[in-house]
Amino acid sequence: MWIEIKEERMINMVIGERNEKIVNLMCKKTSEKNNLLTRTDENNSSILHHVAKLAPSSQLNRISGAVLQMQRELQWFKGIENMLPEEYKFMRNNSGDTAQMIFTEEHKKLVEKGEKWLKETSGSCMVVAALIATVAFAAAFTVPGGSISDSDSNNNGIPIFLEKNSFALFIVADALALFYSITSVLMFLAILASRYAEEDFLKSLPQKLIIGLATLFLSMATILIAFGAALSIVVGNRFPWAPIPITILSYIPVILFIWLMFPLFVEMVWSTYKPRMFPGLSQHAILQDKNKKEN
């Protein structure tokens, strides 16, 4: 842990390679955590200066998309920053650069790639969500089978198949599709209107994308349920077996969506909501551990 190889310490090499397990192991195995973490190199650069540099492409390519790559880089930077005393966050090296300045410069292109990917994805998904919202809104006023048209009757304007269970399923599914799709549109619109600052890639933008994709998937599923229920109402009396192929065919787009988008969605949820990096290694915890050992 203390030997320098080609004028570079082990902790700096491990951080450069983004190896979280070895960083945790090194900090647990030494009784001098502060000494290990606060040593500087010949350029007066701390480990925070080293983690501010862009990770090797071999490490970045393991993560899907520029947004998650940027999020991972921010998690590393914040995790190491949380382990150091306050003054190290603003310390300058011999070149006059703070760690934050190096991080901003090194990750400028990654931020641009993440912004471009988010805008393209959000724009495409928003079109789909808006289309579903339009169809769901129109379907609420053109119910299957039509309505009673008798000005002399108290039931004038009431849907003909109101008493059918399948009609209740249609109304509920159609309403849910409308609400989910509008929520999805709002989330993607919020992404397009974001400022795309570095900090936004840590929580704000991934959370909005997660909610947008989840509600888009739910709106797709519910609009298909509404379509299946409406088709069953219209042709159910003539073809009693109709609900079976309708149900089977409705599964196809849902399965395709899950197959294509679910792995990215799961990776995004895990990356955003997983336990924070380097648990028990905050500066406060390190000082408490040191005081206990001295006592």
CSV table of C-alpha atoms in Angstrom, one decimal:
chain,number,residue,atom,x,y,z
A,1,MET,CA,0.0,0.0,0.0
A,2,TRP,CA,2.9,2.4,0.7
A,3,ILE,CA,5.3,1.5,-2.0
A,4,GLU,CA,5.6,3.8,-5.0
A,5,ILE,CA,5.9,2.2,-8.5
A,6,LYS,CA,7.3,4.6,-11.1
A,7,GLU,CA,6.7,7.5,-8.7
A,8,GLU,CA,3.0,6.6,-8.4
A,9,ARG,CA,1.4,5.2,-5.2
A,10,MET,CA,-0.8,2.2,-5.2
A,11,ILE,CA,-3.9,4.1,-4.0
A,12,ASN,CA,-3.6,6.5,-7.0
A,13,MET,CA,-3.2,3.6,-9.4
A,14,VAL,CA,-6.3,1.8,-8.0
A,15,ILE,CA,-8.3,5.0,-8.2
A,16,GLY,CA,-7.2,5.6,-11.7
A,17,GLU,CA,-8.4,2.1,-12.7
A,18,ARG,CA,-11.7,2.7,-10.8
A,19,ASN,CA,-11.4,-0.4,-8.6
A,20,GLU,CA,-13.8,0.1,-5.8
A,21,LYS,CA,-13.2,-3.2,-4.1
A,22,ILE,CA,-9.4,-2.7,-3.7
A,23,VAL,CA,-9.9,0.9,-2.4
A,24,ASN,CA,-12.3,-0.5,0.3
A,25,LEU,CA,-9.8,-3.3,1.1
A,26,MET,CA,-6.8,-0.9,1.4
A,27,CYS,CA,-8.7,1.4,3.7
A,28,LYS,CA,-9.9,-1.4,5.9
A,29,LYS,CA,-6.4,-3.0,6.2
A,30,THR,CA,-4.6,0.1,7.3
A,31,SER,CA,-4.8,1.8,10.7
A,32,GLU,CA,-3.6,5.0,9.2
A,33,LYS,CA,-6.5,5.8,6.8
A,34,ASN,CA,-6.0,9.6,6.9
A,35,ASN,CA,-2.3,9.2,6.2
A,36,LEU,CA,-3.0,6.9,3.3
A,37,LEU,CA,-5.7,9.2,1.8
A,38,THR,CA,-4.1,12.6,2.3
A,39,ARG,CA,-0.6,12.1,1.0
A,40,THR,CA,0.3,14.1,-2.0
A,41,ASP,CA,2.6,13.4,-4.9
A,42,GLU,CA,5.6,15.4,-6.3
A,43,ASN,CA,3.1,17.8,-8.1
A,44,ASN,CA,1.3,18.4,-4.8
A,45,SER,CA,-1.7,16.6,-6.2
A,46,SER,CA,-4.0,14.7,-3.8
A,47,ILE,CA,-5.9,11.5,-4.6
A,48,LEU,CA,-8.9,13.8,-5.3
A,49,HIS,CA,-6.9,15.3,-8.2
A,50,HIS,CA,-6.2,11.8,-9.5
A,51,VAL,CA,-9.9,10.7,-9.3
A,52,ALA,CA,-10.8,13.9,-11.1
A,53,LYS,CA,-9.2,12.6,-14.3
A,54,LEU,CA,-11.2,10.7,-16.8
A,55,ALA,CA,-11.4,6.9,-16.3
A,56,PRO,CA,-9.7,4.6,-18.8
A,57,SER,CA,-11.8,3.7,-21.8
A,58,SER,CA,-11.7,0.1,-20.8
A,59,GLN,CA,-13.5,1.0,-17.6
A,60,LEU,CA,-15.9,3.4,-19.1
A,61,ASN,CA,-17.0,1.0,-21.9
A,62,ARG,CA,-18.3,-1.5,-19.2
A,63,ILE,CA,-21.1,1.0,-18.5
A,64,SER,CA,-23.9,1.6,-21.0
A,65,GLY,CA,-24.3,5.1,-22.3
A,66,ALA,CA,-22.6,8.5,-21.7
A,67,VAL,CA,-25.2,9.4,-19.1
A,68,LEU,CA,-24.4,6.4,-16.8
A,69,GLN,CA,-20.7,6.8,-17.5
A,70,MET,CA,-20.8,10.5,-16.3
A,71,GLN,CA,-22.9,9.4,-13.3
A,72,ARG,CA,-20.3,6.8,-12.4
A,73,GLU,CA,-17.5,9.3,-12.6
A,74,LEU,CA,-19.4,11.7,-10.4
A,75,GLN,CA,-20.1,8.9,-7.8
A,76,TRP,CA,-16.3,8.2,-7.7
A,77,PHE,CA,-15.4,11.9,-7.3
A,78,LYS,CA,-18.0,12.5,-4.6
A,79,GLY,CA,-17.1,9.2,-2.8
A,80,ILE,CA,-13.4,10.1,-2.6
A,81,GLU,CA,-14.2,13.7,-1.7
A,82,ASN,CA,-16.3,12.5,1.2
A,83,MET,CA,-13.3,10.6,2.6
A,84,LEU,CA,-11.0,13.6,2.7
A,85,PRO,CA,-10.8,16.6,5.2
A,86,GLU,CA,-12.6,19.8,4.0
A,87,GLU,CA,-9.4,21.6,3.0
A,88,TYR,CA,-8.4,19.0,0.5
A,89,LYS,CA,-11.5,19.7,-1.6
A,90,PHE,CA,-10.1,23.2,-2.5
A,91,MET,CA,-6.4,22.4,-2.4
A,92,ARG,CA,-4.5,23.4,-5.5
A,93,ASN,CA,-1.6,21.5,-7.0
A,94,ASN,CA,1.6,23.0,-8.3
A,95,SER,CA,-0.1,23.9,-11.6
A,96,GLY,CA,-2.7,25.9,-9.6
A,97,ASP,CA,-5.6,23.6,-10.4
A,98,THR,CA,-8.2,22.3,-7.9
A,99,ALA,CA,-9.6,18.8,-8.3
A,100,GLN,CA,-13.0,20.3,-9.4
A,101,MET,CA,-11.3,22.3,-12.2
A,102,ILE,CA,-9.5,19.1,-13.4
A,103,PHE,CA,-12.8,17.1,-13.3
A,104,THR,CA,-14.7,19.8,-15.3
A,105,GLU,CA,-12.0,20.0,-18.0
A,106,GLU,CA,-11.5,16.2,-18.2
A,107,HIS,CA,-15.2,15.4,-18.5
A,108,LYS,CA,-16.3,18.2,-20.8
A,109,LYS,CA,-16.7,15.9,-23.8
A,110,LEU,CA,-18.5,13.2,-21.8
A,111,VAL,CA,-21.0,15.8,-20.6
A,112,GLU,CA,-21.6,16.9,-24.2
A,113,LYS,CA,-22.1,13.3,-25.3
A,114,GLY,CA,-24.5,12.7,-22.4
A,115,GLU,CA,-26.5,15.8,-23.2
A,116,LYS,CA,-26.8,14.8,-26.8
A,117,TRP,CA,-27.9,11.2,-26.0
A,118,LEU,CA,-30.5,12.5,-23.5
A,119,LYS,CA,-32.0,15.0,-25.8
A,120,GLU,CA,-32.3,12.5,-28.7
A,121,THR,CA,-33.7,9.8,-26.4
A,122,SER,CA,-36.1,12.2,-24.7
A,123,GLY,CA,-37.3,13.6,-28.0
A,124,SER,CA,-38.1,10.2,-29.5
A,125,CYS,CA,-39.8,8.9,-26.4
A,126,MET,CA,-41.8,12.1,-26.0
A,127,VAL,CA,-43.3,11.6,-29.5
A,128,VAL,CA,-44.4,8.1,-28.6
A,129,ALA,CA,-45.9,9.2,-25.2
A,130,ALA,CA,-47.7,12.1,-26.9
A,131,LEU,CA,-49.1,9.8,-29.5
A,132,ILE,CA,-50.4,7.4,-26.8
A,133,ALA,CA,-51.9,10.4,-24.9
A,134,THR,CA,-53.7,11.6,-28.0
A,135,VAL,CA,-55.2,8.1,-28.7
A,136,ALA,CA,-56.2,7.5,-25.1
A,137,PHE,CA,-57.9,10.9,-24.9
A,138,ALA,CA,-59.8,10.3,-28.2
A,139,ALA,CA,-60.8,6.8,-27.1
A,140,ALA,CA,-62.5,8.1,-24.0
A,141,PHE,CA,-65.1,10.0,-26.1
A,142,THR,CA,-65.5,7.3,-28.8
A,143,VAL,CA,-66.3,4.3,-26.6
A,144,PRO,CA,-66.7,0.9,-28.3
A,145,GLY,CA,-70.3,0.2,-29.4
A,146,GLY,CA,-71.2,3.9,-29.2
A,147,SER,CA,-73.7,5.5,-26.8
A,148,ILE,CA,-77.5,5.5,-26.6
A,149,SER,CA,-78.9,8.2,-28.9
A,150,ASP,CA,-82.4,8.9,-27.7
A,151,SER,CA,-83.3,12.5,-26.7
A,152,ASP,CA,-86.5,11.3,-25.0
A,153,SER,CA,-84.7,8.7,-22.8
A,154,ASN,CA,-83.1,9.3,-19.5
A,155,ASN,CA,-80.2,7.1,-20.7
A,156,ASN,CA,-79.3,9.4,-23.6
A,157,GLY,CA,-75.6,9.6,-24.0
A,158,ILE,CA,-74.8,6.6,-21.8
A,159,PRO,CA,-72.5,3.9,-23.4
A,160,ILE,CA,-74.4,0.9,-24.7
A,161,PHE,CA,-72.0,-1.6,-23.1
A,162,LEU,CA,-71.7,0.2,-19.8
A,163,GLU,CA,-72.8,-2.9,-17.8
A,164,LYS,CA,-70.2,-5.2,-19.3
A,165,ASN,CA,-67.1,-6.0,-17.2
A,166,SER,CA,-64.9,-5.7,-20.3
A,167,PHE,CA,-66.2,-2.1,-20.7
A,168,ALA,CA,-65.1,-1.2,-17.2
A,169,LEU,CA,-61.7,-2.7,-18.0
A,170,PHE,CA,-61.5,-0.6,-21.1
A,171,ILE,CA,-62.3,2.7,-19.3
A,172,VAL,CA,-59.8,2.0,-16.4
A,173,ALA,CA,-57.0,1.0,-18.8
A,174,ASP,CA,-57.7,4.0,-21.1
A,175,ALA,CA,-57.6,6.4,-18.2
A,176,LEU,CA,-54.4,4.9,-16.8
A,177,ALA,CA,-52.8,5.1,-20.3
A,178,LEU,CA,-53.7,8.8,-20.5
A,179,PHE,CA,-52.3,9.6,-17.1
A,180,TYR,CA,-49.1,7.6,-17.5
A,181,SER,CA,-48.4,9.0,-21.0
A,182,ILE,CA,-48.9,12.6,-19.9
A,183,THR,CA,-46.6,12.0,-16.9
A,184,SER,CA,-44.0,10.5,-19.3
A,185,VAL,CA,-44.3,13.6,-21.6
A,186,LEU,CA,-43.8,15.9,-18.7
A,187,MET,CA,-40.7,14.0,-17.5
A,188,PHE,CA,-39.1,14.0,-21.0
A,189,LEU,CA,-40.0,17.7,-21.4
A,190,ALA,CA,-38.2,18.4,-18.1
A,191,ILE,CA,-35.1,16.6,-19.4
A,192,LEU,CA,-35.1,18.7,-22.6
A,193,ALA,CA,-35.4,21.9,-20.5
A,194,SER,CA,-32.6,20.9,-18.1
A,195,ARG,CA,-29.4,22.9,-17.8
A,196,TYR,CA,-27.2,19.8,-18.1
A,197,ALA,CA,-24.7,20.8,-15.4
A,198,GLU,CA,-22.3,18.2,-14.1
A,199,GLU,CA,-24.2,17.8,-10.8
A,200,ASP,CA,-27.5,17.0,-12.7
A,201,PHE,CA,-26.0,13.8,-14.1
A,202,LEU,CA,-25.6,12.4,-10.5
A,203,LYS,CA,-29.3,12.2,-9.6
A,204,SER,CA,-31.6,14.7,-11.3
A,205,LEU,CA,-31.3,13.6,-14.9
A,206,PRO,CA,-31.2,9.8,-14.3
A,207,GLN,CA,-34.2,10.0,-12.0
A,208,LYS,CA,-36.3,11.9,-14.6
A,209,LEU,CA,-35.3,9.4,-17.3
A,210,ILE,CA,-36.2,6.5,-15.0
A,211,ILE,CA,-39.6,7.9,-14.3
A,212,GLY,CA,-40.1,8.8,-18.0
A,213,LEU,CA,-39.3,5.3,-19.2
A,214,ALA,CA,-41.3,3.6,-16.5
A,215,THR,CA,-44.4,5.6,-17.2
A,216,LEU,CA,-44.0,5.2,-21.0
A,217,PHE,CA,-43.8,1.4,-20.6
A,218,LEU,CA,-46.9,1.5,-18.3
A,219,SER,CA,-48.8,3.7,-20.8
A,220,MET,CA,-47.9,1.2,-23.6
A,221,ALA,CA,-49.1,-1.7,-21.6
A,222,THR,CA,-52.4,-0.1,-20.5
A,223,ILE,CA,-53.3,1.2,-24.0
A,224,LEU,CA,-52.9,-2.3,-25.3
A,225,ILE,CA,-55.1,-3.6,-22.5
A,226,ALA,CA,-57.7,-0.9,-23.4
A,227,PHE,CA,-57.5,-1.9,-27.1
A,228,GLY,CA,-57.9,-5.6,-26.3
A,229,ALA,CA,-60.9,-4.9,-24.1
A,230,ALA,CA,-62.5,-2.7,-26.8
A,231,LEU,CA,-62.0,-5.3,-29.5
A,232,SER,CA,-63.5,-8.0,-27.2
A,233,ILE,CA,-66.6,-5.8,-26.7
A,234,VAL,CA,-67.0,-5.2,-30.4
A,235,VAL,CA,-66.4,-8.8,-31.8
A,236,GLY,CA,-67.0,-10.8,-28.6
A,237,ASN,CA,-70.6,-11.9,-29.4
A,238,ARG,CA,-69.7,-12.9,-33.0
A,239,PHE,CA,-66.3,-14.5,-32.2
A,240,PRO,CA,-66.3,-15.8,-28.6
A,241,TRP,CA,-62.7,-17.0,-29.0
A,242,ALA,CA,-61.4,-13.6,-30.1
A,243,PRO,CA,-60.0,-12.5,-26.6
A,244,ILE,CA,-57.4,-15.4,-26.8
A,245,PRO,CA,-55.5,-14.3,-29.9
A,246,ILE,CA,-55.9,-10.6,-28.9
A,247,THR,CA,-54.3,-11.3,-25.5
A,248,ILE,CA,-51.4,-13.3,-27.1
A,249,LEU,CA,-50.7,-10.6,-29.7
A,250,SER,CA,-50.8,-7.9,-27.1
A,251,TYR,CA,-47.9,-9.5,-25.3
A,252,ILE,CA,-45.6,-9.2,-28.3
A,253,PRO,CA,-44.9,-5.4,-28.2
A,254,VAL,CA,-44.7,-5.5,-24.4
A,255,ILE,CA,-42.1,-8.4,-24.5
A,256,LEU,CA,-40.2,-6.5,-27.2
A,257,PHE,CA,-40.0,-3.4,-25.2
A,258,ILE,CA,-38.9,-5.3,-22.1
A,259,TRP,CA,-36.2,-7.1,-24.1
A,260,LEU,CA,-34.8,-4.0,-25.7
A,261,MET,CA,-35.1,-1.4,-22.9
A,262,PHE,CA,-35.3,-3.4,-19.6
A,263,PRO,CA,-31.5,-4.1,-19.3
A,264,LEU,CA,-30.7,-0.4,-19.6
A,265,PHE,CA,-33.6,0.5,-17.3
A,266,VAL,CA,-32.4,-1.9,-14.6
A,267,GLU,CA,-28.8,-0.7,-14.9
A,268,MET,CA,-30.0,2.9,-14.6
A,269,VAL,CA,-32.1,2.2,-11.5
A,270,TRP,CA,-29.2,0.2,-9.8
A,271,SER,CA,-26.7,2.9,-10.6
A,272,THR,CA,-28.9,5.7,-9.3
A,273,TYR,CA,-30.3,4.1,-6.1
A,274,LYS,CA,-27.6,1.6,-5.1
A,275,PRO,CA,-25.9,2.1,-1.7
A,276,ARG,CA,-23.4,4.9,-1.7
A,277,MET,CA,-19.8,4.2,-2.6
A,278,PHE,CA,-17.3,3.5,0.2
A,279,PRO,CA,-19.7,2.9,3.1
A,280,GLY,CA,-18.2,3.7,6.5
A,281,LEU,CA,-15.3,5.6,5.0
A,282,SER,CA,-16.5,9.2,5.3
A,283,GLN,CA,-14.1,11.6,7.0
A,284,HIS,CA,-16.3,11.7,10.1
A,285,ALA,CA,-16.2,7.9,10.4
A,286,ILE,CA,-12.4,7.8,9.8
A,287,LEU,CA,-11.9,10.4,12.6
A,288,GLN,CA,-14.2,8.5,15.0
A,289,ASP,CA,-12.3,5.3,14.3
A,290,LYS,CA,-9.0,7.0,14.9
A,291,ASN,CA,-10.2,8.5,18.3
A,292,LYS,CA,-11.4,5.1,19.4
A,293,LYS,CA,-8.0,3.5,18.7
A,294,GLU,CA,-6.2,6.3,20.5
A,295,ASN,CA,-8.4,5.9,23.5
